Coordinates of C-alpha atoms in Angstrom, one line a residue:
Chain S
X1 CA 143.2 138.3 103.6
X2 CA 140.9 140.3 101.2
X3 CA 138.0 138.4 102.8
X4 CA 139.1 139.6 106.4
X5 CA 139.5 143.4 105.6
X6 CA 135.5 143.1 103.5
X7 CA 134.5 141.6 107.2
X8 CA 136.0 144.1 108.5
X9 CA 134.7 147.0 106.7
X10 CA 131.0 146.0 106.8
X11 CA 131.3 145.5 110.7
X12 CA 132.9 148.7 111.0
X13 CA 130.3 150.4 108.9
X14 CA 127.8 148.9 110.5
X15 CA 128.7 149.5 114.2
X16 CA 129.9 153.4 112.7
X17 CA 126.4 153.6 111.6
X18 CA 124.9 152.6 114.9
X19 CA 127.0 155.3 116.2
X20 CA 125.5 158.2 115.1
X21 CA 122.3 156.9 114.9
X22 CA 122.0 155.0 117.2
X23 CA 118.5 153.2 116.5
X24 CA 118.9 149.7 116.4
X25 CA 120.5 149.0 120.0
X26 CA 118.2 151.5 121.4
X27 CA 115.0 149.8 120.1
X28 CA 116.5 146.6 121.0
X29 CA 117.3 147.4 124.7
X30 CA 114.0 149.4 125.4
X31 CA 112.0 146.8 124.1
X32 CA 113.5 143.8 125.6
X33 CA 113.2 146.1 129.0
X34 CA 109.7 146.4 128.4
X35 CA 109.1 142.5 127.7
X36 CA 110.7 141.9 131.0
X37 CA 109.3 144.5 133.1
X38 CA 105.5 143.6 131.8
X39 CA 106.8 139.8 132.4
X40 CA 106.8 141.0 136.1
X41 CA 103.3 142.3 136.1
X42 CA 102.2 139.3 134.6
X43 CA 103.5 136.6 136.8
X44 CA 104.8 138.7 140.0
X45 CA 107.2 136.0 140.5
X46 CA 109.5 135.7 143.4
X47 CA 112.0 133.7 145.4
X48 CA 112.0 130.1 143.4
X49 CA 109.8 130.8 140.9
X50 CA 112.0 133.3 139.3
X51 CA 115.2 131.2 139.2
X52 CA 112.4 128.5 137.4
X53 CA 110.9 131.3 134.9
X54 CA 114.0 133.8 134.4
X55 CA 115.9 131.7 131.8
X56 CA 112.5 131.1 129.6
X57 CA 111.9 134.9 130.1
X58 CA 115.3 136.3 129.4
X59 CA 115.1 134.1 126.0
X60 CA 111.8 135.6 125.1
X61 CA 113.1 138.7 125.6
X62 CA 116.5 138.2 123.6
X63 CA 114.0 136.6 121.0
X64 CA 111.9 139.7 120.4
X65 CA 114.6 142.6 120.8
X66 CA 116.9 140.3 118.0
X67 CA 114.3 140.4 115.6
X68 CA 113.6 144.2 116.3
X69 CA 117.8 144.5 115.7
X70 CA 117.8 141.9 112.7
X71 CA 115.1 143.6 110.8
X72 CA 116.4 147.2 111.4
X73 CA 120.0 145.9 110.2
X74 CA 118.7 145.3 106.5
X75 CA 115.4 148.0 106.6
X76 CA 118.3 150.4 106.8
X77 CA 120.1 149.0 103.4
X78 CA 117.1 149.0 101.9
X79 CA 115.6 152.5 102.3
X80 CA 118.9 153.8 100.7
X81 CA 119.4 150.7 97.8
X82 CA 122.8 150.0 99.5
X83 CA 121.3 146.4 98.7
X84 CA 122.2 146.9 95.1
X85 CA 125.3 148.4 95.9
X86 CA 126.4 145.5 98.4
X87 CA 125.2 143.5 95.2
X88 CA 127.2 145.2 92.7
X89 CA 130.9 145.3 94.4
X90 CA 133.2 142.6 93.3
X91 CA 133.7 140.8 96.9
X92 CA 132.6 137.6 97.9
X93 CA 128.7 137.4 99.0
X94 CA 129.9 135.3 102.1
X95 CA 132.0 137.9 103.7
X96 CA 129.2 140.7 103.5
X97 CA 126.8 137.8 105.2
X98 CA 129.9 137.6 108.1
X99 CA 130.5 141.1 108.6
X100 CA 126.7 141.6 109.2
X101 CA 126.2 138.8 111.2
X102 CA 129.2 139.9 113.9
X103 CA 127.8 143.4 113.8
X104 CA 124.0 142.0 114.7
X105 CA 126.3 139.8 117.3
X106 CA 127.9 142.8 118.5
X107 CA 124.2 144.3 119.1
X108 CA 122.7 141.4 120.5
X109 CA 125.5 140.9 123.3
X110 CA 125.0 144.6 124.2
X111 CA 121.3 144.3 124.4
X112 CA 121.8 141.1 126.4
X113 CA 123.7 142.5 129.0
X114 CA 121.7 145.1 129.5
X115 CA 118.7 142.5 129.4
X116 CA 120.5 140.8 131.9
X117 CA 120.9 143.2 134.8
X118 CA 117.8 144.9 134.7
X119 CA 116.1 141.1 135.3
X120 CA 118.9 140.6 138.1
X121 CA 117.5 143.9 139.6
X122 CA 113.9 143.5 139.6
X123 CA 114.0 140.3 140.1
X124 CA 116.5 140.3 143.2
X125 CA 118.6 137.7 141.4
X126 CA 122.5 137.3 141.5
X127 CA 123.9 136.3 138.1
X128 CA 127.4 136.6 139.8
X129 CA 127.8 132.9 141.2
X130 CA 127.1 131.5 137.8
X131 CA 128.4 133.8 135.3
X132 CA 131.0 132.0 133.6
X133 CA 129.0 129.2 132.5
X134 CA 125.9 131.4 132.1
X135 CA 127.8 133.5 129.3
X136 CA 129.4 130.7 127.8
X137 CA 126.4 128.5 127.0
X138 CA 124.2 132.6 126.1
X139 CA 127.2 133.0 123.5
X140 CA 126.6 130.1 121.4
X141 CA 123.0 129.8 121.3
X142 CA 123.1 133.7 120.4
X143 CA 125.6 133.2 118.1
X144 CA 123.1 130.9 116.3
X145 CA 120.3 132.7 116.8
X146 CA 122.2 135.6 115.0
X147 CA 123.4 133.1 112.5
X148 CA 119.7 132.4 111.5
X149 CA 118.5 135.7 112.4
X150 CA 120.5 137.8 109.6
X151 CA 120.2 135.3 106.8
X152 CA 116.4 135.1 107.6
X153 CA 116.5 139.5 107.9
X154 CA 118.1 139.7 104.5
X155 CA 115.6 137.5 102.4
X156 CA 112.9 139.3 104.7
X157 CA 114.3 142.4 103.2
X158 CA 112.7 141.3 99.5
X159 CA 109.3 140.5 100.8
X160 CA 105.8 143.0 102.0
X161 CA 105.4 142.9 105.4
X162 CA 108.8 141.9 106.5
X163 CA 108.5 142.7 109.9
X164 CA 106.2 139.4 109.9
X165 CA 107.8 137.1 107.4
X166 CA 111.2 137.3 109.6
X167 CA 109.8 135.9 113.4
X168 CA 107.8 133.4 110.9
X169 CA 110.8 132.3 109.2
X170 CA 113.1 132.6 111.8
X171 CA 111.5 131.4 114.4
X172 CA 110.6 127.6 113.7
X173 CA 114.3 127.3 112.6
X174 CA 115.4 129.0 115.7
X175 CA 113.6 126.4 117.9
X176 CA 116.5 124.3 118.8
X177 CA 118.5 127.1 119.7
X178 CA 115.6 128.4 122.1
X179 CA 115.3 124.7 123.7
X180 CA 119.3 124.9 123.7
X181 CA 119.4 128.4 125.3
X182 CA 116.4 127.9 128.2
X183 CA 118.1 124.3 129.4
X184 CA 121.7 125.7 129.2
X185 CA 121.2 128.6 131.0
X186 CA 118.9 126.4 133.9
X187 CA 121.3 124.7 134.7
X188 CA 123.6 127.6 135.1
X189 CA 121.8 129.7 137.2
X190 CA 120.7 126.5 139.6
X191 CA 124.3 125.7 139.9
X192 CA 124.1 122.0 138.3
X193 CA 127.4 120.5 138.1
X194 CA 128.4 121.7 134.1
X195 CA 128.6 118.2 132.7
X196 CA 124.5 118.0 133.6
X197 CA 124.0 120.5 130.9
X198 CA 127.3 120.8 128.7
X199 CA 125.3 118.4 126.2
X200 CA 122.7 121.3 125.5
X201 CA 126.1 124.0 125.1
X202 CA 127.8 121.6 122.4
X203 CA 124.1 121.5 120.7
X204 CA 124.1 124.9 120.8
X205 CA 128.1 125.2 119.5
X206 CA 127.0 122.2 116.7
X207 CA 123.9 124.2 115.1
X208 CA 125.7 127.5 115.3
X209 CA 128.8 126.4 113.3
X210 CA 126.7 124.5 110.8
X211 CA 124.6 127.3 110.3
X212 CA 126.9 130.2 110.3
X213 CA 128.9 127.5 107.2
X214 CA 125.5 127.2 105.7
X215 CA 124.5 130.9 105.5
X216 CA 127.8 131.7 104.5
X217 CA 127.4 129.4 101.4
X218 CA 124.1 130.3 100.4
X219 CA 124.3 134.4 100.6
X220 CA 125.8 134.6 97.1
X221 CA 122.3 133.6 96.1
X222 CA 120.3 135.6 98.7
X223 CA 122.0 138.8 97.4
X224 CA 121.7 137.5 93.5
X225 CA 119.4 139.4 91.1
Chain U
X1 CA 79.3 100.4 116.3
X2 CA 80.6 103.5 114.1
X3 CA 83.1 105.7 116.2
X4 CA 82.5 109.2 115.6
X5 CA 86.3 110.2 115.7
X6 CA 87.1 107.8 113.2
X7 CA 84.1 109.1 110.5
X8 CA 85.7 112.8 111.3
X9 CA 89.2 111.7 111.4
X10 CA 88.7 110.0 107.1
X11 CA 85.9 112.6 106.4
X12 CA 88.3 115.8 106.9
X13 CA 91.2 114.4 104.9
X14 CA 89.0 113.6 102.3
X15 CA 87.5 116.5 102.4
X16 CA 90.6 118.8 102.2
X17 CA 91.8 116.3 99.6
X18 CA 89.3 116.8 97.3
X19 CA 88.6 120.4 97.9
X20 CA 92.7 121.2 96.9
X21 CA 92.5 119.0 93.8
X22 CA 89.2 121.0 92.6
X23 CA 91.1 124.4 93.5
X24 CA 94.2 123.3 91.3
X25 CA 91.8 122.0 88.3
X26 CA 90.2 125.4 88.4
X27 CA 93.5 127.2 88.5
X28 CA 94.6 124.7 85.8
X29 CA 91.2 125.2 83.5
X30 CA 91.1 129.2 83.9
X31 CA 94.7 129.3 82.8
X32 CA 94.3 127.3 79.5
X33 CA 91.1 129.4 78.8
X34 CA 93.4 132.6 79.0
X35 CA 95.8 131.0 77.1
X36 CA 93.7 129.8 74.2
X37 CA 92.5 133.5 74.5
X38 CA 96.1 135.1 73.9
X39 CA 96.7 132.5 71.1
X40 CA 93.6 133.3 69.3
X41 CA 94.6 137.1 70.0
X42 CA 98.0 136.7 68.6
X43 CA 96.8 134.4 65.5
X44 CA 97.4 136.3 63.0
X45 CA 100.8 137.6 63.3
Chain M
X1 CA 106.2 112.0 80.5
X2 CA 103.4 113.2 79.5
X3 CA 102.3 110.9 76.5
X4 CA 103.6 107.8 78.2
X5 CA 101.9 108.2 81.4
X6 CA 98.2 111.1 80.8
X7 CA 97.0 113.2 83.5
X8 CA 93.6 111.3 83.2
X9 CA 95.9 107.5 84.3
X10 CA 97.2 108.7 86.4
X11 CA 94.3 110.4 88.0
X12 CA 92.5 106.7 87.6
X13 CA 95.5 105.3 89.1
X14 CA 95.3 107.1 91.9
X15 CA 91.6 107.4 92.7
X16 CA 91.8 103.4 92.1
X17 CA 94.2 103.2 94.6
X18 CA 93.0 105.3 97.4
X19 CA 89.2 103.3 97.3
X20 CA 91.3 99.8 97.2
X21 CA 93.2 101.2 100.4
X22 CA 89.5 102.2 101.8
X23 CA 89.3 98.6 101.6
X24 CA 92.6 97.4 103.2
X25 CA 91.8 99.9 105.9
X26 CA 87.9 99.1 106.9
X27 CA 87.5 95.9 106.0
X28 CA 90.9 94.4 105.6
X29 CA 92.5 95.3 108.6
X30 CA 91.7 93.3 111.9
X31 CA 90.1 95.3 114.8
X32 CA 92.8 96.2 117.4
X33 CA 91.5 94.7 120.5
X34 CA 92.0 97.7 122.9
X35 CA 91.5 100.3 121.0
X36 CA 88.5 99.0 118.8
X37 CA 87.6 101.3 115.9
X38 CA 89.5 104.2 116.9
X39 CA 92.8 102.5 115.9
X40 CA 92.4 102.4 112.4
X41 CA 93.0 106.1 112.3
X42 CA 96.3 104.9 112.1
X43 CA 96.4 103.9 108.7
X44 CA 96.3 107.4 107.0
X45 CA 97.7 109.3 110.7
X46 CA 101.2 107.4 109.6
X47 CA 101.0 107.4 106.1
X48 CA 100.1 111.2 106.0
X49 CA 103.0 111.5 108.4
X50 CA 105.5 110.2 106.2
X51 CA 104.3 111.9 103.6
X52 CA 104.6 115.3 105.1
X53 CA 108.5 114.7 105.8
X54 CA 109.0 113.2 102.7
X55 CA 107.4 115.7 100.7
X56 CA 109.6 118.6 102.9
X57 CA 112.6 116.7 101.5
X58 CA 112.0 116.8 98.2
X59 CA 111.4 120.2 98.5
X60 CA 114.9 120.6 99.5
X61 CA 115.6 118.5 96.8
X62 CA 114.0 120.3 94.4
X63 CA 115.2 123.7 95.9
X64 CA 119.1 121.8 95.4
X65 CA 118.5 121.1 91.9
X66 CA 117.4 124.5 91.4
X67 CA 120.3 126.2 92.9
X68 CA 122.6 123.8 90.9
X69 CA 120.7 124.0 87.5
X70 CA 118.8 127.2 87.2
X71 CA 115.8 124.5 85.8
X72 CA 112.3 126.2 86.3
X73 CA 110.8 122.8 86.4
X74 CA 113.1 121.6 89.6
X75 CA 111.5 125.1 91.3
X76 CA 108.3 124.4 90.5
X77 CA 108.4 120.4 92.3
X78 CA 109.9 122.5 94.6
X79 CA 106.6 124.7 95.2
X80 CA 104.4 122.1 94.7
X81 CA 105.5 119.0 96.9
X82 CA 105.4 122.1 99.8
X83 CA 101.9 123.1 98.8
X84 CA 100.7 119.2 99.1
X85 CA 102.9 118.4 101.8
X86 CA 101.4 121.6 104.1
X87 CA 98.6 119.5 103.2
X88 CA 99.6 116.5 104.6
X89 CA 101.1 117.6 107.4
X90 CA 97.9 119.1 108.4
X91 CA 96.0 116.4 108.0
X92 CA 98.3 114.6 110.4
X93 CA 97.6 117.6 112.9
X94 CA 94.2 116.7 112.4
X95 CA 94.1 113.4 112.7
X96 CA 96.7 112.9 115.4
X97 CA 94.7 114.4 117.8
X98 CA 91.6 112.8 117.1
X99 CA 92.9 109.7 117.9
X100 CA 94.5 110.8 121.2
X101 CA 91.0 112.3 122.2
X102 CA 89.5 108.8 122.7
X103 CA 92.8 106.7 123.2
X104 CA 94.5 109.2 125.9
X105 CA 92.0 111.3 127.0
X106 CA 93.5 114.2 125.9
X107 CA 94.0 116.1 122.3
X108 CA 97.5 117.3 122.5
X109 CA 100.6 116.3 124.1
X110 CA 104.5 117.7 123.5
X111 CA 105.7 114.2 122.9
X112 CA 108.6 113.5 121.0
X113 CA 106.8 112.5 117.7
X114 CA 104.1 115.2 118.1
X115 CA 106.6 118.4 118.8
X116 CA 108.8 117.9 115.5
X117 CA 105.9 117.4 113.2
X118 CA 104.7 120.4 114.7
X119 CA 107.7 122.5 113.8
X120 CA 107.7 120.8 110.4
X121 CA 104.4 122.4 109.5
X122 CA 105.9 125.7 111.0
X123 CA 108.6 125.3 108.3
X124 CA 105.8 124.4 105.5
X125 CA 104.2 127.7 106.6
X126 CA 107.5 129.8 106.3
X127 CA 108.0 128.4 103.7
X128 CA 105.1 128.6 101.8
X129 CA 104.2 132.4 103.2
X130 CA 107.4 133.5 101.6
X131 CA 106.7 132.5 98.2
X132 CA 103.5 134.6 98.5
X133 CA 105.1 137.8 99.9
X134 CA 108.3 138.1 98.1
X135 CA 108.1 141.7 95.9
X136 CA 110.2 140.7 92.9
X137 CA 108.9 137.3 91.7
X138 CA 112.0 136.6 90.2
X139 CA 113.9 135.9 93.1
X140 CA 111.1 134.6 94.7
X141 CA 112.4 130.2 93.9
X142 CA 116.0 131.7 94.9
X143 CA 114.9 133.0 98.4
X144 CA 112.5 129.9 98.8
X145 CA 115.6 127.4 97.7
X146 CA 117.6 129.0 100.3
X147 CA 115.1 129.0 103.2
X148 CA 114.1 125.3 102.5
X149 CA 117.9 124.2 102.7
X150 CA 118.0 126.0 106.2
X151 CA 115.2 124.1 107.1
X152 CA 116.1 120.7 106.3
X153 CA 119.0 120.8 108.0
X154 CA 117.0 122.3 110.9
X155 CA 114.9 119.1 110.7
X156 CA 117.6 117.3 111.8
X157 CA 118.7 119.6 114.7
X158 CA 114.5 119.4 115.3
X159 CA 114.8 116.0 116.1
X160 CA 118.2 115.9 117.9
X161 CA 116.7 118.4 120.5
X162 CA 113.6 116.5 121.1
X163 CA 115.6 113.7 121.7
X164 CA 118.0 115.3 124.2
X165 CA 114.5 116.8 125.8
X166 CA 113.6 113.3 126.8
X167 CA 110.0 113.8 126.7
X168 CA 107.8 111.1 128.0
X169 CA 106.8 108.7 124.8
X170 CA 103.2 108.9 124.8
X171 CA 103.2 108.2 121.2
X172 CA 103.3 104.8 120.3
X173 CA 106.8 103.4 119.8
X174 CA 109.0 101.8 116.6
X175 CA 105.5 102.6 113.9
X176 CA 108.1 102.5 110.9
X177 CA 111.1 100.5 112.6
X178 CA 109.4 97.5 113.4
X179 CA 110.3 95.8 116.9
X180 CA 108.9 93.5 118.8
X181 CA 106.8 95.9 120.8
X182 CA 105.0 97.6 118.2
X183 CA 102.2 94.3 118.1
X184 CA 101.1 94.9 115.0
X185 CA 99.8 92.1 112.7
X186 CA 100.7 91.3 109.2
X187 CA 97.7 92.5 107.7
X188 CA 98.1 95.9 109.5
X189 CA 101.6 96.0 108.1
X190 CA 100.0 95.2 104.8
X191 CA 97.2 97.7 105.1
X192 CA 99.8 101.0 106.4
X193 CA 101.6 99.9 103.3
X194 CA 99.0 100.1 100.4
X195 CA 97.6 103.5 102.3
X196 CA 101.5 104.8 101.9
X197 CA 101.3 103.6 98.2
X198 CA 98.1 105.2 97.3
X199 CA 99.3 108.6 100.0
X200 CA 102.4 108.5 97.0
X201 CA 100.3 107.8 94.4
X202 CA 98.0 110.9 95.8
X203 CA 101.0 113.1 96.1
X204 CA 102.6 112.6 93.0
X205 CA 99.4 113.1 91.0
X206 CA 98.9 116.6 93.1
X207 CA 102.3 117.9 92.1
X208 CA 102.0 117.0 88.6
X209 CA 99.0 119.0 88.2
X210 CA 100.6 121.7 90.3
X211 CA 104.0 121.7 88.0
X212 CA 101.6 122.0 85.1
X213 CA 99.2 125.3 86.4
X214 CA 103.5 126.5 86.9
X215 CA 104.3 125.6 83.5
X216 CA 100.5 127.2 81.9
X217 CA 101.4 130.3 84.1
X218 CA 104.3 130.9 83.0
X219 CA 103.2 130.7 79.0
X220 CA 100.1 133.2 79.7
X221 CA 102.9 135.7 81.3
X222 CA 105.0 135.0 78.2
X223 CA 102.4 135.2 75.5
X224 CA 101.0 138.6 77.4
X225 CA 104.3 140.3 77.1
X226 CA 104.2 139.6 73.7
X227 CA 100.6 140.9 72.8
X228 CA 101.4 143.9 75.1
X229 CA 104.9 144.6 73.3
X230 CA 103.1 144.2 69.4
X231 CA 100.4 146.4 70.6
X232 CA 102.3 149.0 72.1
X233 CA 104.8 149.2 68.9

């Protein structure tokens, strides 16, 4: 029960945070806009071609803006020491780790969405037929990609240059989930029949779970002096 | 006939080999100088 | 350890071992009939390749210890088998593709051997980047031990994906598990083996002398504070 309400009250101050600042989802949504509007320039892709490229594209873009998010989420608790404090208070190091992580997940689905319709605008392509499947098998490769994401932002947070060390940790560990996340979400969109793909979805469900466990575990010594 | 690929392929590896065990010997000689320094140094206290 | 076994043995040790696998490897070894000389890349492509994932385990390993014991000593292994096994898996970057050049024609595939040793040296580099960059360096063999215990068990998920990717085997099939289709004689068998022993013999000998530049480091930084403490009293 006490670990549900410290979940709860990072979330909370985390999303109230956004709120009147409202940095991290904007950074996140403009530049994931960007990534897929220059995308178009790039590759002017139409008709079948962009059913072939829009998954890879859309996880490139989720990629970037999550790091953008990720890094923001503990920059900000460093620039005012609330490090220390989070380090200090008698709660359990795994439940600050949670209550981050569903805030950055929070973010991340926003962003996504937002993601998501501006590439089914300019790229003239209907998410509607295959949305069920679509978000199901984007909600568990994001959830590990957030999984790894905020551990990876948090020991980021103790080193120079962190807005290089995170894509350089994160990303080799997130490469499953990427794989996961492109072939899922192909098969969606082409309307395969769900058992073609589900395989790449329980991957995805597998390495988020373990992680997420994992992360949870090993916070207490990410947050140790 | 010597294949060209192959003299490369042994000659790098032993080449990086070598090169990282000299690096670590230097790292490993320059760090017992400074230490025979600072024991000299702290003698005789 | 250190009186019953020297630095200098085991240094002779290995350099002994390493020219007898020269031997095993050049002259030894039969000539693969299709390939011709090419082939005997093979010897130190495999054994470096092993080495590589070996040596990321043990990093884990030592990272685990670490966590569980608070032992400098298990931190520094730690550091060190990463710092020789970046090595290793780069020289099987290197010499994977100079093998393929002649044999295949081309120098790089995304095959399912190729594409997880690939991320592995991705990991080494994380890995190995982070140690550098972390401000405090107190915490710096914490953070490492928890970032190599994410990235063992991404290993795993590393090759599970692969798998599921079904990628056209270019690589030869079965190198370490044997089967009928891998065609390899006995003495090639006998040859990959004493190039693994003296690749272990070559690691271990590596990481000893790392653990010991740790170790001296560590005394200096001890024996400063000290001189700087009496001095400024």
């Amino acid at each position: 029960m006490h670990t549900l309400r410290i979940i709860a009250a990072i979330f909370e101050k985390d999303l109230r945070v956004e709120w009147r600042h409202r940095e991290t989802l904007a950074s996140m949504c403009v530049f994931g806009l960007l990534v897929i509007f220059l995308f178009n320039f790039a590759f002017e892709p139409a008709g079948e071609e962009s059913l072939r490229l829009l998954p890879g594209l859309l996880w490139i873009a989720f990629a970037f803006a999550g790091v953008l998010g990720f890094n923001r989420s503990f920059a900000s608790e460093r620039e005012n020491a609330a490090l220390e404090g989070m380090r200090l208070a008698p709660v359990d190091a795994g439940a600050i780790y949670i209550g981050k992580m569903l805030a950055n997940l929070f973010f991340m689905a926003i962003a996504e969405a937002v993601m998501v319709f501006a590439a089914s605008l300019w790229y003239n392509f209907s998410f509607i037929p295959a949305l069920g499947w679509f978000t199901l098998s984007t909600f568990f490769c994001t959830l590990g990609y957030v999984a790894v994401g905020t551990i990876f932002a948090a020991i980021a947070a103790n080193t120079r240059m962190r807005e290089v060390m995170l894509p350089v940790l994160q990303f080799p560990v997130a490469i499953p989930i990427f794989i996961a996340g492109v072939e899922a979400s192909t098969g969606a969109l082409k309307g395969d029949p769900p058992g073609d793909y589900a395989s790449w979805i329980k991957l995805a469900a597998g390495f988020s779970v373990i992680f997420v466990v994992l992360s949870y575990l090993l916070f207490e010594f990410v947050l140790e002096e | 006939m010597v294949n060209l690929y192959l003299v490369v392929a042994y000659g790098l590896v032993w080449a990086i080999f070598t090169g990282y065990a000299w690096t670590i010997q230097r790292r490993q000689d320059r760090l017992e100088k400074e230490l025979q320094e600072l024991r000299k140094a702290l003698g005789p206290k | 350890m250190k009186k019953t076994f020297p630095q200098t043995v085991h240094l002779a040790v290995t350099l002994a071992a390493l020219l007898v696998s020269l031997y095993f490897i050049f002259l030894y070894a039969p000539q693969e009939s299709t390939m011709g000389e090419v082939q005997r890349i093979f010897y130190i492509h495999v054994s470096s390749g092993n080495m590589a994932f070996l040596a990321y385990f043990l990093t884990f390993f030592g990272s685990f210890v670490y966590l569980w014991k608070r032992n400098e000593s298990a931190d520094d292994f730690a550091y060190g088998s990463a710092e020789v096994g970046f090595i290793f898996c780069t020289c099987v970057l290197i010499t994977g593709p100079l093998w393929a050049k002649p044999v295949w024609g081309i120098w790089w595939t995304w095959d399912e051997r190729l594409t997880p040793t690939f991320f592995l040296w991705l990991l080494f580099v994380g890995y190995l980047m982070l140690r550098s960059y972390v401000i405090a360096p107190g915490r710096a063999a914490l953070l490492a031990a928890v970032v190599s215990t994410l990235g063992v068990v991404d290993v795993v998920f590393d090759f599970w994906v692969i798998r599921m990717k079904s990628y056209r085997g270019q690589h030869p099939a079965a190198v370490m598990g044997g089967g009928e289709n891998s065609g390899l004689d006995p003495r090639m068998w006998v040859a990959v083996f004493v190039t693994f022993v003296a690749c272990l013999l070559l690691f271990s000998y590596l990481v000893r002398q790392y653990m010991r530049v740790a170790a001296l480091r560590r005394q200096v930084a001890r024996l400063r504070q000290l001189r700087d403490s009496s001095s400024g009293a």
